[in-house]
């Protein structure tokens, strides 16, 4: 029994918006509780409603697996920006309305048991615009994915860069893309989900760069806003312009996926997109053109050698000679113990010239994997075998 | 870049990140002053890359085409010799008259322009040549062809390439630095700007029409965004500002070119001494540290509980209901808020 108090209603077709939602596509009135059950997709026309970051995480990740990181990041007002409202006031209002600190959250979680690093944006917070905090969160997520060697999954929902932070927000494009380039060089997968809407600087930076790009049906995805396009060039825009299907047709999306199938699609993609293990060998061989982490790995290796070599020679000097080297040392890293005996013995072995060259490289590969395993068994595990045998050959000769 | 090694650039970035914004330029109607600068940056007779190169370099050979789709005349690329230094040059080129402007699409590059730029930057890396870029762009072309061919992808890839390019990159902003279209060729070890150049995340007209709901407020928006070269230097986005001769760069192209040349040569020589690993790492750090935020400990802001039926009835009868802040969580609202666009 609705109370007829028309003067309190702002418009004729108003409705209690916390109970009912009107589908903007087909005009159907949808009961919110029902809508939540079907992942906020209109049952009659398939319109995908926008999701809050919280709902998105709940929908995509295993229940209770999400652990948020850096929840305390909050924007500052570096420009002292005031339009019709001061920027800090806008932030405060958005925080009150959404319960978020800024337009993105990031953290770790699992999808069907597979670990992922996720970063999810929320269009409800100032149009999902990317300022320093969003840029920082995406970057930190990428950096964490790089260190943990876990796939990165970013859900974009944004109007673009945040004007209130001026060029500082523009530089977030460079910041996020720079971090993703490192991820790419290291062979850690990056999955990008473009939801409605993904435009402007967010689309033109990390969102478009996914190793696999997925979008929801009919999502608005584009570089310039449709009004800007139409205004600047004064020409008719084609139907379906800047929608998921348009981008799919032009080859910028891998898949357009209905929300009900999204989770299983992502899960099956994650079965294929697995981070490349052990960066050390690759960095040695092709690190030069790819660049970024190569010198770190090498310095890590040389540090390792410096730490291990003197003790090794001391031990070798104390217990007479080369033959005992695989068994006696109790240093935790098998790679260095198997690799180091080759170097002193190389001048004496003209028989196997290739062995010393390949041995340190091969042996260094399993180092991070076999590090926890105790040294004596290491020679019997399958991976260190080539390194160990070659060193044995070298020391025998 | 070298400044950054000495610590000056970092100070500027840190200042932008922590303190209050730097004090605005003393009085004298900042709005008119800023707007005058924006107009100067857009001056039709402002020197473009092809006007500057004869004075800036002894020799220039233009190269064309992105090897994928076509050649974009809004982007000029080629090899140049500055003194005894061989460099690769990338720049955006507006036209001097209507005819040329149509050919050059008013200096608004299509994706093929950025892909051409990427191609020559890869050449530069392969042959160990430093890159000098000249930024002067109102923005990347915002049209259907641009979107069809992936302007966003081209920009993002170009930014990515520059962030890892293993050769020195010197960026010179000579006119308008318009948003992503500018940044796509402006990720450098050192960013130089002419005195009357501007750099912004969106055109002042665009910003005004979104935030003030009228493009007439563009001068106000220009002030608010702090888009002039000196302001950008204070924010740590630009490292060096080159004073312009006379009334502005358009009055004396040759002198402008000579001044740019002096600074560019200086920077190229300084950067040549830096090991590549260090160079790339410092470039990454430079952009990694831009942006102002703080870390707070307090619990996140709480949305008021969703009211029960009784509360809702009470609310319905309360005339103040529609004036207050909405109690509906953001995810539930589907109307489009003001779009922030690049």
XYZ file of C-alpha atoms in Angstrom:
739
model
C 0.000 0.000 0.000
C 2.021 2.920 -1.230
C 1.365 6.170 0.539
C 0.154 8.705 -1.959
C 2.194 11.767 -1.232
C 3.004 12.993 -4.710
C 4.582 16.221 -3.615
C 7.412 14.337 -1.946
C 8.334 12.560 -5.133
C 10.749 14.472 -7.365
C 9.476 12.998 -10.627
C 6.420 11.161 -11.791
C 8.274 7.955 -12.585
C 10.398 7.937 -9.464
C 10.545 4.771 -7.453
C 12.269 3.758 -4.263
C 15.672 3.132 -5.807
C 16.878 0.958 -2.992
C 14.134 -1.559 -3.763
C 13.663 -1.406 -7.483
C 15.900 -0.631 -10.406
C 14.684 0.336 -13.815
C 16.648 -1.232 -16.626
C 17.983 1.647 -18.709
C 18.013 -0.562 -21.769
C 14.555 -2.144 -21.872
C 12.724 -0.156 -19.188
C 11.811 -3.225 -17.189
C 11.359 -2.676 -13.450
C 13.658 -5.073 -11.635
C 13.483 -6.016 -7.992
C 16.921 -5.411 -6.517
C 17.133 -8.628 -4.531
C 16.269 -10.591 -7.628
C 18.759 -8.570 -9.658
C 21.543 -9.310 -7.183
C 20.884 -13.020 -7.559
C 21.481 -12.857 -11.298
C 24.743 -10.866 -10.918
C 22.963 -7.641 -11.829
C 22.225 -8.587 -15.392
C 18.768 -7.687 -16.657
C 16.918 -11.001 -17.144
C 14.804 -9.674 -19.980
C 17.362 -7.866 -22.178
C 20.740 -8.903 -20.834
C 21.836 -5.381 -19.897
C 24.871 -5.583 -17.644
C 24.541 -3.186 -14.738
C 27.684 -1.698 -13.309
C 29.144 -3.457 -10.332
C 30.799 -1.990 -7.291
C 34.326 -3.157 -6.611
C 33.059 -5.177 -3.662
C 30.422 -6.972 -5.721
C 32.942 -7.600 -8.475
C 35.415 -9.200 -6.094
C 32.693 -11.306 -4.537
C 31.609 -12.464 -7.962
C 35.057 -13.294 -9.350
C 37.121 -14.641 -6.486
C 36.749 -17.682 -4.282
C 34.634 -16.820 -1.260
C 36.709 -15.331 1.519
C 39.976 -15.577 -0.373
C 40.425 -11.865 -0.980
C 42.950 -10.068 1.204
C 43.081 -6.361 0.509
C 46.414 -4.542 0.430
C 47.162 -0.872 0.873
C 43.605 -0.101 1.915
C 44.759 3.127 3.525
C 45.879 4.992 0.408
C 44.078 8.283 0.027
C 44.316 11.054 -2.529
C 45.840 14.393 -1.754
C 45.119 17.644 -3.479
C 48.427 18.543 -5.100
C 47.031 21.297 -7.306
C 44.670 22.879 -4.810
C 42.006 22.175 -7.402
C 38.686 23.944 -7.073
C 35.979 23.839 -9.692
C 32.412 24.218 -8.563
C 33.456 22.233 -5.534
C 36.873 21.777 -3.962
C 38.586 18.512 -4.839
C 38.922 17.328 -1.208
C 35.190 17.863 -0.775
C 34.486 15.789 -3.838
C 36.639 13.014 -2.465
C 34.929 13.173 0.907
C 31.493 13.008 -0.710
C 32.530 10.069 -2.879
C 33.965 8.276 0.142
C 30.737 8.730 2.035
C 28.680 7.481 -0.881
C 30.778 4.423 -1.665
C 32.545 3.477 1.545
C 35.797 3.351 -0.408
C 38.878 5.505 -0.065
C 39.448 5.822 -3.767
C 38.302 4.322 -7.026
C 40.302 1.088 -6.836
C 41.111 -1.734 -4.455
C 43.851 -4.280 -4.865
C 44.813 -7.418 -3.070
C 45.462 -11.100 -3.412
C 42.994 -13.925 -3.744
C 42.262 -17.150 -5.530
C 40.053 -18.173 -8.445
C 39.197 -21.864 -8.261
C 42.177 -22.265 -6.006
C 44.647 -20.538 -8.332
C 46.292 -17.502 -6.771
C 45.885 -14.152 -8.519
C 46.725 -10.568 -7.758
C 43.599 -8.531 -8.428
C 42.956 -4.845 -8.799
C 39.350 -3.781 -9.208
C 38.081 -0.325 -10.066
C 34.748 1.155 -9.051
C 32.979 3.546 -11.376
C 30.878 4.838 -8.491
C 33.848 6.694 -7.024
C 34.233 9.878 -9.077
C 33.600 8.030 -12.311
C 36.337 5.547 -11.504
C 38.820 8.220 -12.490
C 42.505 7.446 -12.148
C 44.466 9.731 -9.897
C 47.614 9.032 -7.954
C 45.951 6.450 -5.713
C 44.475 4.360 -8.513
C 47.747 4.558 -10.426
C 49.681 3.568 -7.326
C 47.397 0.632 -6.580
C 47.570 -0.737 -10.107
C 51.344 -0.311 -10.040
C 51.733 -1.948 -6.650
C 49.529 -4.810 -7.780
C 51.741 -5.273 -10.839
C 54.894 -5.091 -8.764
C 53.544 -7.598 -6.303
C 52.550 -9.922 -9.135
C 56.082 -9.612 -10.465
C 57.710 -10.500 -7.166
C 55.262 -13.277 -6.313
C 55.174 -14.481 -9.943
C 51.413 -14.728 -9.789
C 49.104 -13.650 -12.650
C 47.762 -10.129 -12.465
C 44.060 -9.562 -13.062
C 42.796 -6.002 -13.384
C 39.134 -5.061 -13.709
C 38.842 -1.625 -15.296
C 35.800 0.617 -14.869
C 36.734 4.200 -15.408
C 36.045 7.381 -17.279
C 39.755 8.094 -17.581
C 42.373 10.152 -15.812
C 41.279 12.362 -12.922
C 41.247 15.959 -14.068
C 41.526 17.287 -10.534
C 45.086 16.010 -10.308
C 46.116 17.496 -13.639
C 49.211 16.111 -15.322
C 50.064 14.178 -12.169
C 47.188 11.887 -13.081
C 48.333 11.805 -16.698
C 51.677 10.503 -15.467
C 49.868 7.566 -13.892
C 49.554 6.235 -17.427
C 53.327 6.070 -17.667
C 53.626 4.704 -14.147
C 51.209 1.811 -14.618
C 52.389 0.948 -18.117
C 56.018 0.998 -16.967
C 55.225 -1.542 -14.261
C 53.332 -3.709 -16.749
C 56.296 -3.667 -19.122
C 58.398 -5.201 -16.388
C 55.747 -7.808 -15.815
C 55.739 -8.578 -19.514
C 59.518 -8.878 -19.666
C 59.467 -11.257 -16.716
C 56.834 -13.507 -18.259
C 54.111 -12.981 -15.683
C 50.632 -12.986 -17.264
C 48.326 -10.008 -17.127
C 44.624 -10.480 -17.663
C 42.554 -7.370 -18.299
C 38.796 -7.218 -17.897
C 37.213 -4.143 -19.428
C 33.815 -3.451 -17.933
C 31.352 -0.690 -18.650
C 32.765 1.919 -19.071
C 36.492 1.874 -19.769
C 37.530 5.048 -21.528
C 40.200 7.697 -21.799
C 43.487 7.351 -20.012
C 42.651 4.073 -18.336
C 41.823 2.431 -21.636
C 44.901 4.027 -23.211
C 47.202 2.623 -20.572
C 46.948 -0.586 -18.586
C 43.449 -1.738 -19.587
C 44.275 -2.232 -23.249
C 47.586 -3.976 -22.599
C 46.325 -7.276 -21.234
C 47.959 -10.433 -22.510
C 44.331 -11.398 -22.838
C 41.659 -8.697 -22.971
C 38.145 -9.656 -21.929
C 35.079 -7.424 -21.932
C 31.494 -7.675 -20.851
C 28.831 -7.382 -23.571
C 27.935 -3.923 -24.793
C 30.380 -2.183 -22.455
C 31.426 1.323 -23.478
C 35.122 1.113 -24.296
C 36.905 3.862 -26.150
C 39.618 6.462 -26.109
C 37.737 9.716 -26.606
C 34.235 10.186 -25.245
C 31.565 9.866 -27.899
C 30.631 13.507 -27.401
C 34.214 14.575 -27.952
C 34.416 12.473 -31.085
C 31.182 13.779 -32.476
C 31.994 17.359 -31.513
C 35.553 17.413 -32.804
C 35.001 15.819 -36.141
C 31.344 16.674 -36.791
C 30.523 13.380 -38.372
C 28.010 10.670 -37.760
C 29.275 7.916 -35.479
C 28.666 4.359 -36.642
C 26.135 2.289 -34.669
C 27.645 0.319 -31.830
C 30.654 2.650 -31.867
C 32.995 2.069 -28.912
C 31.047 -0.914 -27.651
C 32.661 -4.242 -26.763
C 31.483 -5.871 -29.969
C 32.923 -3.007 -32.022
C 36.321 -3.485 -30.403
C 36.080 -7.225 -30.717
C 35.382 -6.849 -34.413
C 38.437 -4.645 -34.821
C 40.690 -7.017 -33.004
C 41.351 -5.311 -29.692
C 39.493 -7.773 -27.492
C 40.052 -11.481 -27.201
C 36.676 -12.373 -25.807
C 33.332 -10.771 -25.037
C 31.932 -12.742 -22.146
C 28.527 -12.712 -20.466
C 28.827 -12.035 -16.767
C 27.405 -15.411 -15.771
C 30.287 -17.133 -17.588
C 32.974 -14.676 -16.628
C 34.315 -16.526 -13.640
C 34.699 -19.841 -15.413
C 36.256 -18.138 -18.442
C 38.802 -16.388 -16.281
C 39.465 -19.572 -14.426
C 40.114 -21.535 -17.600
C 42.350 -18.782 -18.966
C 44.367 -18.891 -15.766
C 44.980 -22.554 -16.411
C 46.878 -21.526 -19.555
C 48.379 -18.275 -18.367
C 50.945 -19.392 -15.857
C 53.860 -17.224 -14.819
C 57.169 -18.303 -16.299
C 59.298 -19.757 -13.518
C 62.864 -18.811 -12.631
C 63.787 -15.665 -14.515
C 67.533 -16.146 -14.124
C 68.378 -18.133 -17.238
C 66.248 -16.091 -19.577
C 67.731 -12.910 -18.271
C 71.221 -14.178 -18.959
C 70.529 -15.174 -22.497
C 68.085 -12.604 -23.808
C 68.162 -10.057 -21.050
C 69.914 -7.500 -23.156
C 67.159 -6.580 -25.610
C 64.373 -7.015 -23.071
C 66.318 -5.135 -20.531
C 64.758 -4.370 -17.283
C 65.316 -6.992 -14.634
C 68.438 -8.475 -16.188
C 71.070 -6.613 -14.259
C 69.277 -7.315 -11.033
C 69.335 -11.020 -11.593
C 72.984 -10.932 -12.526
C 73.909 -8.873 -9.546
C 71.919 -11.310 -7.445
C 73.896 -14.163 -8.939
C 77.235 -12.518 -8.427
C 76.276 -11.600 -4.891
C 75.416 -15.205 -4.338
C 78.721 -16.318 -5.750
C 80.601 -13.857 -3.590
C 78.842 -15.085 -0.528
C 79.428 -18.737 -1.312
C 82.774 -18.865 -3.095
C 85.209 -18.131 -0.243
C 83.654 -20.648 2.133
C 83.610 -23.152 -0.679
C 87.303 -22.756 -1.412
C 88.108 -22.878 2.264
C 86.246 -26.135 2.592
C 87.756 -27.466 -0.584
C 91.180 -26.514 0.686
C 90.588 -28.145 4.051
C 89.180 -31.455 2.761
C 91.654 -32.383 0.089
C 90.591 -31.361 -3.348
C 87.755 -31.473 -5.787
C 86.238 -34.939 -5.505
C 84.400 -34.300 -2.231
C 82.812 -31.073 -3.295
C 79.246 -32.231 -4.020
C 78.785 -33.988 -0.696
C 80.559 -32.027 1.994
C 79.439 -28.403 1.848
C 76.322 -27.600 3.789
C 75.576 -24.326 2.041
C 71.870 -24.109 1.286
C 72.090 -23.370 -2.436
C 72.836 -26.343 -4.613
C 73.400 -24.250 -7.702
C 76.532 -22.621 -6.437
C 77.965 -25.802 -4.999
C 77.525 -27.674 -8.228
C 78.616 -24.814 -10.372
C 81.707 -23.630 -8.552
C 83.857 -26.763 -8.794
C 83.784 -26.458 -12.556
C 85.623 -23.186 -12.637
C 88.849 -24.252 -10.935
C 88.950 -27.459 -12.946
C 88.284 -25.953 -16.369
C 91.891 -25.220 -17.305
C 92.695 -28.889 -16.836
C 89.854 -30.177 -19.022
C 90.263 -29.705 -22.740
C 87.938 -32.667 -23.378
C 84.626 -30.980 -22.625
C 84.926 -27.365 -23.604
C 81.178 -26.792 -23.759
C 80.439 -28.202 -20.347
C 81.863 -25.379 -18.254
C 80.104 -22.799 -20.376
C 76.679 -24.355 -20.014
C 77.032 -25.722 -16.544
C 76.685 -22.501 -14.540
C 73.753 -21.397 -16.633
C 71.889 -24.650 -16.378
C 72.717 -25.068 -12.772
C 71.540 -21.626 -11.896
C 68.078 -22.301 -13.216
C 66.804 -24.654 -10.554
C 68.416 -22.654 -7.782
C 65.279 -20.947 -6.472
C 63.212 -24.135 -6.727
C 65.639 -26.500 -5.097
C 66.870 -24.044 -2.532
C 64.632 -25.398 0.261
C 65.655 -28.989 -0.362
C 68.742 -30.145 1.590
C 71.975 -30.424 -0.336
C 72.787 -34.151 -0.370
C 69.517 -35.086 -2.081
C 69.856 -32.294 -4.553
C 72.120 -34.310 -6.802
C 69.483 -37.016 -7.114
C 66.548 -34.707 -7.906
C 65.907 -34.533 -11.639
C 66.551 -30.851 -12.211
C 70.092 -30.314 -10.942
C 71.253 -33.474 -12.703
C 72.597 -31.895 -15.891
C 74.558 -29.352 -13.909
C 75.803 -31.952 -11.464
C 76.805 -34.516 -14.055
C 78.625 -32.012 -16.168
C 80.516 -30.777 -13.163
C 81.377 -34.332 -12.245
C 82.603 -34.959 -15.755
C 84.603 -31.801 -15.609
C 86.148 -32.651 -12.287
C 86.903 -36.204 -13.387
C 88.704 -35.035 -16.482
C 67.786 13.343 -15.602
C 71.193 14.385 -14.536
C 69.487 16.725 -12.159
C 67.666 13.747 -10.819
C 70.920 11.985 -10.168
C 72.094 15.035 -8.298
C 68.808 15.023 -6.470
C 67.193 18.217 -7.629
C 64.481 16.603 -9.684
C 63.656 14.259 -6.887
C 63.243 17.181 -4.533
C 60.753 18.713 -6.884
C 58.785 15.507 -7.099
C 58.905 15.081 -3.356
C 57.729 18.613 -2.860
C 54.791 17.974 -5.122
C 54.062 14.773 -3.299
C 54.172 15.996 0.259
C 53.838 19.707 0.802
C 51.125 22.116 -0.012
C 51.004 23.086 -3.637
C 53.622 25.664 -4.510
C 52.455 29.206 -4.033
C 50.673 30.570 -7.112
C 52.452 33.163 -9.196
C 52.131 36.555 -7.558
C 48.891 38.352 -8.477
C 48.617 40.147 -11.847
C 45.469 38.271 -12.837
C 46.714 34.696 -13.145
C 43.740 33.832 -15.313
C 44.616 36.272 -18.082
C 48.272 35.382 -17.847
C 47.662 31.655 -18.064
C 45.205 32.052 -20.887
C 47.678 34.210 -22.792
C 50.172 31.378 -22.492
C 47.648 28.846 -23.758
C 47.014 31.102 -26.734
C 50.740 31.447 -27.372
C 51.158 27.695 -27.231
C 48.462 27.422 -29.887
C 49.725 30.312 -31.996
C 49.475 29.435 -35.659
C 52.966 30.755 -36.366
C 54.580 28.892 -33.512
C 57.610 26.971 -34.794
C 56.949 23.298 -35.495
C 59.514 20.552 -35.613
C 60.177 21.096 -39.327
C 60.709 24.816 -38.702
C 63.133 24.138 -35.883
C 65.207 21.367 -37.409
C 67.118 23.432 -40.002
C 68.604 25.526 -37.221
C 68.672 22.782 -34.623
C 70.432 20.114 -36.645
C 73.040 20.117 -39.385
C 71.312 17.374 -41.274
C 67.893 15.749 -41.250
C 66.576 12.788 -43.201
C 62.883 12.132 -42.781
C 61.651 8.556 -42.792
C 58.062 7.494 -43.296
C 55.494 4.829 -42.628
C 54.539 2.525 -39.796
C 54.876 -0.676 -41.921
C 51.392 -1.660 -40.815
C 48.857 0.713 -42.262
C 50.217 3.956 -43.670
C 52.120 7.127 -43.093
C 50.741 9.736 -40.705
C 51.868 13.224 -41.619
C 50.922 14.546 -38.205
C 54.010 12.785 -36.895
C 57.430 13.500 -38.358
C 60.254 11.035 -37.788
C 63.779 10.798 -39.058
C 67.490 10.838 -38.443
C 69.253 14.059 -37.576
C 72.800 15.114 -36.913
C 73.342 17.652 -34.157
C 77.007 18.591 -34.205
C 78.701 15.216 -34.309
C 75.833 13.433 -32.579
C 73.540 11.206 -34.597
C 70.043 11.146 -33.130
C 66.595 9.894 -33.991
C 63.944 12.592 -34.043
C 60.225 12.146 -33.445
C 57.840 15.065 -33.417
C 54.301 16.149 -33.989
C 53.721 18.588 -36.788
C 50.801 20.963 -37.201
C 50.263 22.752 -40.475
C 51.042 26.394 -41.164
C 47.980 26.959 -43.355
C 44.638 25.312 -43.971
C 45.841 23.123 -46.776
C 48.770 21.801 -44.813
C 46.629 21.451 -41.740
C 44.235 19.182 -43.590
C 47.167 17.099 -44.753
C 48.585 16.962 -41.267
C 45.190 16.579 -39.635
C 45.765 19.695 -37.483
C 48.596 17.921 -35.746
C 46.339 15.221 -34.334
C 48.016 11.849 -34.950
C 46.185 8.670 -35.830
C 47.378 5.320 -34.463
C 49.723 4.882 -37.427
C 51.537 8.034 -36.348
C 52.348 6.556 -32.971
C 53.224 3.213 -34.524
C 55.607 4.977 -36.860
C 57.150 6.687 -33.847
C 57.530 3.334 -32.119
C 59.179 1.880 -35.182
C 61.845 4.562 -35.333
C 62.397 4.463 -31.587
C 63.091 0.752 -31.900
C 65.532 1.600 -34.672
C 67.174 4.073 -32.334
C 67.540 1.431 -29.650
C 68.942 -1.092 -32.085
C 71.563 1.296 -33.460
C 72.328 2.951 -30.162
C 71.099 6.393 -31.147
C 69.547 8.730 -28.601
C 65.963 9.865 -29.214
C 64.829 13.481 -29.193
C 61.066 14.042 -29.323
C 59.185 17.262 -29.984
C 55.717 17.423 -28.491
C 53.119 19.752 -29.954
C 49.701 18.179 -30.093
C 46.175 19.229 -29.142
C 45.434 15.547 -28.541
C 45.377 12.290 -30.450
C 42.758 12.248 -33.207
C 39.395 11.391 -31.628
C 37.463 9.873 -34.494
C 35.992 6.569 -35.635
C 39.022 5.681 -37.808
C 41.287 6.323 -34.858
C 39.225 4.101 -32.585
C 38.895 1.380 -35.206
C 42.640 1.178 -35.602
C 43.260 1.283 -31.876
C 44.474 4.698 -30.862
C 44.425 3.695 -27.201
C 46.484 0.619 -27.890
C 49.004 2.601 -29.925
C 49.400 5.178 -27.160
C 49.718 2.583 -24.414
C 52.289 0.580 -26.378
C 54.274 3.685 -27.163
C 54.367 4.682 -23.509
C 55.449 1.161 -22.664
C 58.172 1.129 -25.287
C 59.590 4.442 -24.110
C 59.560 3.345 -20.494
C 61.948 0.497 -21.313
C 63.865 1.857 -24.324
C 67.560 1.258 -23.799
C 68.781 4.541 -25.175
C 68.628 8.114 -23.848
C 65.382 10.006 -24.527
C 65.141 13.795 -24.437
C 61.644 15.267 -24.653
C 61.002 18.845 -25.740
C 57.483 20.216 -25.377
C 57.348 23.064 -27.860
C 53.648 23.909 -27.901
C 50.596 22.085 -26.673
C 51.118 18.976 -24.594
C 47.660 17.525 -25.006
C 47.019 14.563 -22.747
C 47.692 10.966 -23.803
C 48.465 12.054 -27.328
C 51.415 13.995 -25.942
C 52.526 11.505 -23.293
C 52.779 8.788 -25.937
C 56.014 10.416 -27.115
C 56.925 12.203 -23.880
C 58.208 9.474 -21.576
C 61.784 10.624 -21.370
C 64.861 10.821 -19.202
C 64.615 14.565 -19.264
C 61.555 16.644 -20.138
C 62.234 20.127 -21.445
C 59.589 22.732 -22.300
C 59.523 26.091 -23.958
C 58.423 28.875 -21.645
C 54.989 29.228 -23.251
C 54.322 25.551 -23.758
C 51.462 23.924 -21.882
C 50.947 20.378 -20.646
C 47.641 19.067 -19.417
C 45.557 15.960 -18.884
C 42.658 17.363 -20.914
C 42.151 20.504 -22.950
C 40.977 23.422 -20.789
C 37.806 23.584 -22.883
C 37.104 19.929 -22.263
C 37.792 20.262 -18.563
C 35.557 23.316 -18.298
C 32.695 21.716 -20.157
C 32.757 18.730 -17.826
C 33.413 20.395 -14.477
C 31.888 23.829 -15.073
C 29.318 22.646 -17.586
C 30.395 25.336 -20.044
C 33.411 25.655 -22.290
C 33.444 29.387 -21.579
C 35.175 28.691 -18.288
C 38.224 27.343 -20.120
C 40.561 30.062 -18.756
C 39.465 29.186 -15.224
C 40.087 25.522 -15.909
C 43.498 26.350 -17.378
C 44.476 28.054 -14.120
C 43.068 25.259 -11.986
C 44.998 22.581 -13.888
C 48.293 24.490 -13.561
C 49.104 23.684 -17.141
C 51.802 26.248 -17.941
C 55.414 25.171 -18.229
C 56.624 26.943 -15.053
C 53.758 25.420 -13.034
C 54.558 22.005 -14.435
C 58.189 22.489 -13.505
C 57.138 23.256 -9.946
C 55.152 20.010 -9.931
C 58.185 18.047 -11.069
C 56.675 17.006 -14.394
C 58.993 19.223 -16.436
C 62.696 19.473 -15.644
C 63.884 22.445 -17.646
C 62.067 25.487 -19.005
C 63.673 27.332 -21.918
C 62.896 31.052 -22.120
C 61.507 32.167 -25.457
C 62.874 35.097 -27.443
C 60.946 38.366 -27.636
C 57.183 38.130 -27.483
C 57.258 34.391 -27.903
C 58.727 31.600 -29.988
C 56.671 32.567 -33.039
C 58.543 35.850 -33.388
C 61.943 34.242 -33.949
C 62.077 30.634 -35.035
C 65.836 30.563 -35.512
C 66.657 31.919 -32.081
C 64.173 29.517 -30.494
C 65.832 26.625 -32.278
C 69.295 27.740 -31.137
C 68.158 27.922 -27.527
C 66.576 24.485 -27.723
C 69.712 23.135 -29.367
C 71.953 24.349 -26.589
C 69.891 22.634 -23.907
C 69.316 19.448 -25.888
C 73.037 19.096 -26.656
C 73.827 19.602 -22.997
C 71.394 16.908 -21.941
C 72.403 14.467 -24.656
C 76.030 14.704 -23.581
C 75.146 14.265 -19.943
C 72.881 11.287 -20.637
C 75.445 9.621 -22.871
C 77.656 9.157 -19.832
C 75.022 7.246 -17.851
C 75.102 3.435 -18.092
C 71.997 2.117 -19.858
C 70.780 -0.015 -16.971
C 70.960 2.944 -14.669
C 69.306 5.143 -17.259
C 66.307 2.872 -17.729
C 65.980 2.306 -14.004
C 66.077 6.047 -13.316
C 63.483 6.671 -16.004
C 61.218 4.068 -14.432
C 61.754 5.604 -10.982
C 61.002 9.043 -12.322
C 57.487 8.134 -13.398
C 57.010 5.592 -10.637
C 57.261 8.275 -7.979
C 54.909 10.848 -9.511
C 51.604 11.387 -7.771
C 50.475 12.675 -4.408
C 48.802 10.391 -1.922
C 48.964 9.593 1.752
C 48.543 6.451 3.752
C 45.942 6.661 6.489
C 45.266 4.202 9.261
C 41.696 5.064 10.185
C 38.944 2.590 9.279
C 37.362 3.123 5.876
C 34.429 5.482 5.555
C 31.171 3.810 6.530
C 28.075 3.960 4.412
C 24.924 4.381 6.478
C 23.066 1.112 6.930
C 20.367 0.334 4.447
C 17.221 1.500 6.200
C 14.467 -0.907 7.203
C 10.821 -0.524 6.235
C 9.960 1.668 9.216
C 12.892 3.959 8.529
C 11.947 4.142 4.923
C 8.380 5.146 5.760
C 9.691 7.763 8.123
C 12.029 8.967 5.440
C 9.240 9.145 2.933
C 7.358 11.496 5.188
C 10.431 13.563 5.890
C 10.660 16.498 3.522
C 14.412 16.653 3.955
C 14.779 13.276 2.337
C 15.757 14.444 -1.093
C 18.194 17.075 0.009
C 20.634 14.895 1.885
C 23.308 12.536 0.673
C 21.959 9.471 -1.021
C 21.957 6.346 1.096
C 22.155 4.154 -1.956
C 25.502 2.470 -2.440
C 27.305 3.588 -5.542
C 27.129 0.254 -7.244
C 23.407 0.571 -7.226
C 23.308 3.846 -9.066
C 23.303 3.486 -12.770
C 22.938 7.011 -13.947
C 26.070 8.347 -15.549
C 28.016 10.785 -13.365
C 30.006 13.498 -15.033
C 32.534 11.741 -17.204
C 36.204 12.433 -16.713
C 37.805 11.987 -20.037
C 41.281 12.222 -21.357
